[in-house]
């Protein structure tokens, strides 16, 4: 049972980890310094738009001002066509901001934008027009940490990301809820108070996640904004109280074995006092004081683990592993909310990963602790049973050995025959594998990786073969050296990916026009191609070159979603036994001179060497 639980939760941890990885989308990424901010001193949107106040730049990707009760204005400017025309969304990944107003300034007018309803996080729709500059103004007031981890994404990306995020949080909540119910059933069965404290610890974490991540405000206590602000402090105090209580009971902390015993239990008591007092104080006080107290709770738990946990004891090892991840996540989240570190996926979600990890290992540790005494009794019974079995097995072993000796002789003979057959079969299989590998290596060595055409090495081999045939059998042949005109312009204007696609498409167009099997297009290098036409005349070679040039010039190419028209220049060299040089490089140089002449004559033409 414990192994199955561990596997399931580790799978959930993997899902949560993947949720923090950057998705491969085409959304607009808000880089560090994009958002500017200024303290609101009673300004209207017209004041911040037309005023000369000094705007500040955030040192991090997402502005993080920590705990502050002061409202702030934020500004983001976008140049023309920075976003494609259509519907976009400003998505702010902070569910606990108290008040927000969003304005869009375009074409000299500033208009307010209403927040989408029914969302866990603040979302504002934006309709982007082409050839228009945009400036966004965001007024924010928060009773908690004032953080703006925002992104601007397209309509489809928003739906995809929102579904993924909600699914992953659903997995997380489901794990916590399952652990809570599982251990509550164990408590009802065993009546061990440690399991009941574990249920309280799980419930407090579940309440904490629902509050800080906006799940409760969106789905549970929707329509009660006062309770949402209050719930953040209540959840944090509850986690402090139940977490320290469970840890103290599990480690057996008391005055005789822990020097800071009174301080430890005082932190627990302050957590539960905070739960009682929070409904009667301003929500911001409750949030700040609970976040501040969480630092002391983390320090106390760490101190207790190092003082009391015996790592030679398996439940203690599991406890330390789980709580180390958990308290690390809590400490990082505290630094995050106080504005001391950057707001990102790691600092926001480390506590969630640690909580799931902690839940599983604590569940296993509790089970180990409960079953330890029972296992000792079972082992004693097993030892007695084993003693009886050993005596019986000794007699059976003597009889079995006699039978085994006879069987062993027969098996040895069969094994020798089988080994000879297997060896013969393996030799044949290995020989076939080597032949296949040799053919594959030869194929790969002659193929261009980008275009799947034959490569320069193949061309050189073919050229040397045709030179020999020309010398021995007087077989003339032609060399067509092809180059894409103005290829650098394609790379500079459309990018290297479009350039690669242009090379691939040109190779395909050249291959389409060849009629004979012995005429093969090879990629010579870069944007150059070369073709050998065996047993041909100069007129046929020139005609084929003109046909190739015309075909490429007429066919548009789809490169990275854009239609591109390119032309080619071709240098033609006729090779006969009368003018045949000693080296193949001389032939290539002559064809290259013809190609250079075609380029000099204005490109998109054919020249004969």
XYZ file of C-alpha atoms in Angstrom, residues 38-504:
467
model
C 5.076 54.734 -9.193
C 3.445 55.238 -5.801
C -0.162 56.393 -6.113
C -0.602 59.732 -4.351
C -4.202 60.194 -5.347
C -3.487 60.214 -9.083
C -6.118 59.542 -11.706
C -5.314 57.682 -14.891
C -5.103 61.039 -16.699
C -2.537 62.238 -14.136
C -0.246 59.244 -14.577
C -0.689 59.382 -18.346
C 0.102 63.091 -18.768
C 2.102 63.813 -15.604
C 5.864 64.033 -15.227
C 6.235 61.798 -12.201
C 9.366 59.638 -11.947
C 8.621 56.016 -12.867
C 10.728 53.283 -11.275
C 11.957 50.077 -12.895
C 11.631 46.685 -11.204
C 14.959 44.810 -10.790
C 13.141 41.527 -11.475
C 11.016 40.155 -14.268
C 7.882 40.493 -12.106
C 7.576 43.622 -9.884
C 7.690 42.565 -6.206
C 7.119 45.325 -3.636
C 6.538 42.991 -0.678
C 3.965 43.793 2.021
C 2.652 47.300 1.522
C -0.721 48.941 2.083
C -0.004 51.727 -0.410
C -1.573 51.547 -3.885
C 0.685 51.746 -6.944
C 0.359 52.552 -10.620
C 2.109 50.291 -13.145
C 2.800 51.163 -16.784
C 3.721 49.018 -19.783
C 4.331 50.441 -23.282
C 4.213 48.388 -26.487
C 5.383 49.524 -29.896
C 3.391 49.183 -33.106
C 2.798 45.602 -34.242
C 4.647 44.177 -31.210
C 1.518 42.076 -30.743
C -0.344 40.577 -33.694
C -3.823 41.857 -34.376
C -6.499 39.984 -32.451
C -7.624 39.171 -28.929
C -4.942 39.028 -26.221
C -5.139 38.706 -22.465
C -3.266 40.349 -19.609
C -3.033 37.484 -17.107
C -1.755 38.322 -13.617
C -0.695 35.197 -11.686
C -1.615 36.537 -8.258
C -5.012 35.579 -6.878
C -4.850 37.656 -3.674
C -4.590 41.238 -4.917
C -7.280 43.310 -3.169
C -8.244 45.929 -5.761
C -7.265 46.459 -9.390
C -8.098 48.777 -12.282
C -6.802 48.374 -15.817
C -6.707 51.006 -18.580
C -5.619 50.834 -22.220
C -4.318 53.950 -23.990
C -4.338 53.929 -27.800
C -4.810 56.475 -30.568
C -4.953 59.307 -27.997
C -7.770 57.741 -25.940
C -7.650 55.966 -22.573
C -10.360 53.383 -21.862
C -10.969 51.192 -18.801
C -11.064 47.400 -19.283
C -13.215 45.156 -17.120
C -11.797 42.024 -15.524
C -13.160 38.704 -16.778
C -15.445 37.084 -14.214
C -15.222 33.532 -12.903
C -11.418 33.448 -13.077
C -9.078 32.255 -10.346
C -6.465 34.818 -11.355
C -7.086 38.387 -12.617
C -7.524 38.381 -16.412
C -8.193 41.383 -18.681
C -9.093 40.996 -22.386
C -7.318 43.254 -24.884
C -8.276 43.678 -28.556
C -5.103 44.626 -30.427
C -5.271 46.551 -33.692
C -2.452 46.666 -36.218
C -0.185 49.725 -36.637
C -1.175 51.033 -33.201
C 0.941 51.890 -30.185
C -0.416 50.738 -26.819
C 0.266 51.833 -23.258
C -1.259 49.842 -20.382
C -1.914 51.401 -16.968
C -2.595 49.136 -14.005
C -3.677 50.452 -10.584
C -3.197 47.881 -7.801
C -3.853 47.835 -4.060
C -3.072 44.779 -1.955
C -3.567 43.801 1.660
C -0.904 41.127 1.129
C 2.320 41.166 -0.861
C 2.059 43.464 -3.873
C 3.423 41.332 -6.704
C 2.676 41.551 -10.432
C 3.794 38.302 -12.118
C 2.002 39.116 -15.394
C 2.089 37.894 -18.966
C 0.327 38.880 -22.168
C -0.783 35.845 -24.161
C -3.047 35.070 -27.089
C -6.538 33.665 -26.856
C -5.630 30.026 -27.604
C -2.554 30.111 -25.367
C -4.639 31.464 -22.502
C -7.179 28.657 -22.746
C -4.447 26.011 -22.951
C -2.406 27.373 -20.051
C -5.447 27.921 -17.874
C -6.647 24.345 -18.409
C -3.193 22.928 -17.657
C -2.770 25.045 -14.532
C -6.207 24.207 -13.147
C -5.663 20.497 -13.855
C -2.350 20.445 -12.008
C -3.768 22.260 -9.010
C -6.650 19.818 -9.085
C -4.148 16.947 -8.866
C -2.422 18.649 -5.953
C -5.678 19.277 -4.064
C -6.814 15.742 -4.789
C -3.615 14.318 -3.291
C -3.974 16.394 -0.123
C -7.639 15.473 0.216
C -6.920 11.779 -0.339
C -4.153 11.777 2.271
C -6.445 13.522 4.731
C -9.265 10.994 4.284
C -6.873 8.025 4.302
C -5.336 8.990 7.626
C -8.697 9.921 9.128
C -9.881 6.378 8.409
C -6.697 5.073 10.054
C -7.403 7.212 13.111
C -10.944 5.836 13.380
C -9.528 2.307 13.133
C -6.447 2.625 15.360
C -7.373 5.571 17.627
C -3.837 6.962 17.512
C -3.876 10.758 17.978
C -0.824 11.167 15.734
C -2.964 10.259 12.737
C -5.564 12.832 13.809
C -2.870 15.541 13.956
C -1.766 14.472 10.506
C -5.360 15.015 9.321
C -5.269 18.502 10.854
C -1.941 19.184 9.134
C -3.348 18.049 5.758
C -6.562 20.050 6.224
C -4.633 23.206 7.082
C -2.441 22.792 3.990
C -5.524 22.248 1.834
C -7.095 25.430 3.284
C -3.804 27.295 2.724
C -3.618 26.305 -0.965
C -7.265 27.168 -1.602
C -6.729 30.601 -0.043
C -3.351 31.679 -1.491
C -3.979 30.241 -4.971
C -7.496 31.669 -5.286
C -9.212 28.263 -5.505
C -11.490 29.030 -2.583
C -12.431 32.486 -3.822
C -13.210 31.120 -7.298
C -15.051 27.915 -6.387
C -15.841 27.618 -2.647
C -16.553 30.992 -0.983
C -17.186 32.891 -4.195
C -19.009 36.155 -3.551
C -17.500 36.720 -0.090
C -14.453 38.976 -0.668
C -14.193 39.813 3.047
C -13.709 36.169 3.944
C -11.168 35.754 1.105
C -8.890 38.411 2.649
C -9.445 36.938 6.113
C -8.870 33.372 4.882
C -5.236 34.050 3.964
C -4.302 34.851 7.562
C -6.534 32.061 8.926
C -4.940 29.480 6.604
C -1.372 30.560 7.401
C -1.980 30.508 11.177
C -3.675 27.090 10.852
C -0.700 25.626 8.988
C 1.691 27.008 11.637
C -0.371 25.551 14.494
C -1.016 22.078 13.096
C 2.413 21.660 11.456
C 4.389 22.459 14.607
C 1.991 20.380 16.733
C 2.297 17.309 14.511
C 6.086 17.668 14.295
C 6.402 18.002 18.070
C 4.279 14.932 18.794
C 5.979 12.799 16.140
C 9.470 13.657 17.452
C 8.360 13.356 21.093
C 9.513 16.865 22.080
C 9.423 17.676 25.811
C 11.348 19.689 28.399
C 13.870 16.899 29.070
C 15.049 16.337 25.493
C 14.701 19.750 23.807
C 16.147 22.997 25.204
C 13.755 25.257 23.298
C 10.717 23.237 24.347
C 8.765 26.223 25.717
C 9.527 28.420 22.722
C 8.528 25.620 20.345
C 5.124 25.068 21.906
C 4.643 28.837 22.266
C 4.948 29.141 18.489
C 2.281 26.466 18.094
C -0.010 28.248 20.571
C 0.500 31.585 18.805
C -0.590 29.904 15.578
C -3.916 28.842 17.095
C -4.320 32.208 18.849
C -3.915 33.822 15.440
C -6.744 31.646 14.084
C -9.031 32.978 16.842
C -7.942 36.621 16.608
C -7.769 37.029 12.803
C -11.556 37.541 12.272
C -11.456 40.549 14.620
C -8.443 42.436 13.221
C -7.753 44.034 9.827
C -6.961 41.358 7.271
C -3.624 42.960 6.403
C -2.474 42.675 10.031
C -3.436 39.009 10.082
C -1.604 38.273 6.816
C 1.561 40.118 7.827
C 1.706 38.675 11.361
C 1.057 35.100 10.155
C 3.731 35.412 7.466
C 6.169 36.813 10.043
C 5.366 34.029 12.535
C 5.939 31.405 9.826
C 9.671 32.245 9.810
C 9.940 31.383 13.511
C 7.878 28.227 12.991
C 10.249 27.094 10.227
C 13.295 27.717 12.432
C 11.746 25.807 15.349
C 10.862 22.800 13.195
C 14.367 22.690 11.683
C 15.927 22.916 15.156
C 13.675 20.134 16.426
C 14.502 17.848 13.494
C 18.252 18.186 13.986
C 17.936 17.732 17.766
C 15.539 14.785 17.888
C 15.556 12.905 14.573
C 17.667 9.736 14.618
C 18.548 9.063 11.017
C 19.266 5.399 11.751
C 15.523 5.069 12.390
C 13.595 4.721 9.107
C 10.507 6.801 10.123
C 12.848 9.569 11.299
C 14.678 9.571 7.962
C 11.422 9.816 6.063
C 10.249 12.587 8.389
C 13.433 14.626 7.866
C 13.304 14.146 4.083
C 9.680 15.283 3.856
C 9.955 18.213 6.248
C 13.212 19.483 4.771
C 11.496 20.011 1.423
C 8.391 21.412 3.114
C 10.092 23.950 5.421
C 12.437 24.988 2.593
C 9.404 25.768 0.447
C 7.765 27.673 3.321
C 10.934 29.691 3.951
C 11.338 30.544 0.246
C 7.680 31.569 -0.008
C 8.135 33.850 3.017
C 11.124 35.551 1.390
C 9.057 35.843 -1.775
C 6.089 37.521 -0.061
C 8.316 39.946 1.891
C 9.788 41.138 -1.409
C 13.312 39.815 -0.742
C 13.578 37.468 -3.745
C 12.210 37.285 -7.261
C 8.692 36.047 -8.028
C 8.939 33.054 -10.381
C 7.567 29.540 -10.782
C 10.109 28.087 -8.358
C 9.593 30.547 -5.492
C 5.811 30.356 -5.921
C 5.430 26.587 -6.243
C 8.279 25.162 -4.153
C 5.967 25.045 -1.120
C 3.389 23.056 -3.116
C 5.960 20.491 -4.246
C 7.323 20.268 -0.717
C 3.820 19.811 0.700
C 3.034 16.853 -1.576
C 6.440 15.303 -0.925
C 5.955 15.851 2.812
C 2.452 14.347 2.806
C 3.594 11.119 1.218
C 6.680 10.580 3.341
C 4.861 11.467 6.563
C 2.125 9.000 5.684
C 4.735 6.292 5.148
C 6.608 7.290 8.308
C 3.423 7.042 10.376
C 2.709 3.625 8.941
C 6.245 2.466 9.708
C 6.037 3.724 13.255
C 2.709 2.002 13.901
C 3.689 -1.308 12.340
C 7.138 -1.547 13.919
C 6.031 -3.409 17.078
C 3.701 -5.607 15.108
C 6.526 -6.503 12.731
C 8.733 -7.574 15.665
C 6.117 -10.087 16.805
C 5.621 -11.345 13.314
C 9.362 -11.815 12.872
C 9.533 -13.914 16.072
C 6.786 -16.177 14.780
C 8.474 -16.410 11.431
C 11.751 -17.470 13.070
C 10.004 -20.376 14.866
C 8.306 -21.460 11.666
C 11.609 -21.237 9.790
C 13.295 -23.547 12.345
C 10.699 -26.259 11.688
C 10.953 -25.724 7.974
C 14.736 -25.997 8.058
C 14.560 -29.503 9.547
C 12.041 -30.560 6.948
C 13.990 -28.937 4.159
C 17.179 -30.738 5.200
C 15.546 -34.117 4.517
C 13.986 -32.968 1.278
C 17.306 -31.492 0.179
C 19.133 -34.821 0.475
C 16.570 -36.508 -1.761
C 16.518 -33.605 -4.178
C 20.302 -33.617 -4.585
C 20.266 -37.194 -5.850
C 17.655 -36.278 -8.440
C 19.491 -33.093 -9.332
C 22.735 -34.939 -10.057
C 20.953 -37.122 -12.632
C 19.102 -34.203 -14.141
C 22.289 -32.131 -14.220
C 24.060 -34.671 -16.413
C 21.160 -34.724 -18.867
C 20.883 -30.954 -18.885
C 24.619 -30.576 -19.475
C 24.389 -32.686 -22.619
C 21.338 -30.768 -23.866
C 22.957 -27.461 -23.002
C 26.043 -28.334 -25.038
C 23.948 -29.171 -28.085
C 21.776 -26.065 -27.654
C 24.827 -23.878 -27.202
C 26.278 -25.047 -30.491
C 23.005 -24.233 -32.271
C 22.693 -20.851 -30.564
C 26.285 -19.976 -31.379
C 25.778 -20.822 -35.037
C 22.584 -18.737 -35.178
C 24.258 -15.783 -33.449
C 27.157 -15.838 -35.898
C 24.696 -15.624 -38.786
C 22.685 -12.865 -37.107
C 25.828 -10.894 -36.318
C 27.036 -11.180 -39.900
C 23.694 -9.829 -41.186
C 23.755 -7.000 -38.645
C 27.257 -5.963 -39.737
C 26.177 -5.957 -43.381
C 23.116 -3.818 -42.582
C 25.214 -1.438 -40.490
C 27.738 -1.086 -43.315
C 24.971 -0.271 -45.813
C 23.404 2.254 -43.425
C 26.765 3.972 -42.822
C 27.403 4.173 -46.550
C 23.942 5.671 -47.069
C 24.374 8.233 -44.270
C 27.852 9.248 -45.456
C 26.454 10.051 -48.922
C 23.326 11.940 -47.811
C 22.930 15.619 -46.948
C 21.187 16.022 -43.565
C 19.273 19.216 -44.468
C 17.880 18.345 -47.921
C 18.060 14.530 -47.943
C 19.818 14.898 -51.307
C 23.164 13.351 -52.124
C 26.054 15.280 -50.611
C 29.372 16.664 -51.825
C 31.221 13.431 -51.093
C 28.845 11.457 -53.324
C 29.267 14.050 -56.090
C 33.078 13.841 -55.952
C 32.926 10.029 -56.183
C 30.562 10.230 -59.166
C 32.678 12.894 -60.840
C 35.804 10.741 -60.608
C 33.882 7.761 -62.031
C 32.661 9.837 -65.016
C 36.186 11.165 -65.612
C 37.440 7.582 -65.919
C 34.568 6.681 -68.305
C 35.290 9.790 -70.340
C 38.978 8.856 -70.607
C 38.407 5.183 -71.385
C 35.166 5.177 -73.416
C 35.073 8.766 -74.740
C 31.758 9.455 -72.968
C 31.211 13.212 -72.678
C 29.239 14.588 -69.764
C 28.065 17.957 -68.428
C 28.370 19.559 -65.005
C 25.648 22.032 -63.885
C 26.682 24.163 -60.884
C 23.605 25.891 -59.383
C 23.520 28.737 -56.855
C 20.508 30.457 -55.214
C 20.537 34.163 -56.028
C 20.650 36.661 -53.160
C 20.394 33.901 -50.561
C 21.861 36.126 -47.838
C 18.844 38.447 -48.282
C 16.513 35.523 -47.542
C 18.411 34.739 -44.319
C 18.543 38.389 -43.233
C 14.874 39.102 -44.026
C 13.181 35.888 -42.956
C 15.624 34.144 -40.624
C 17.881 31.110 -40.883
C 14.989 28.654 -40.525
C 13.395 30.170 -43.626
C 16.795 29.984 -45.324
C 17.044 26.271 -44.551
C 13.538 25.708 -45.915
C 14.466 27.692 -49.036
C 17.459 25.373 -49.632
C 15.285 22.265 -49.127
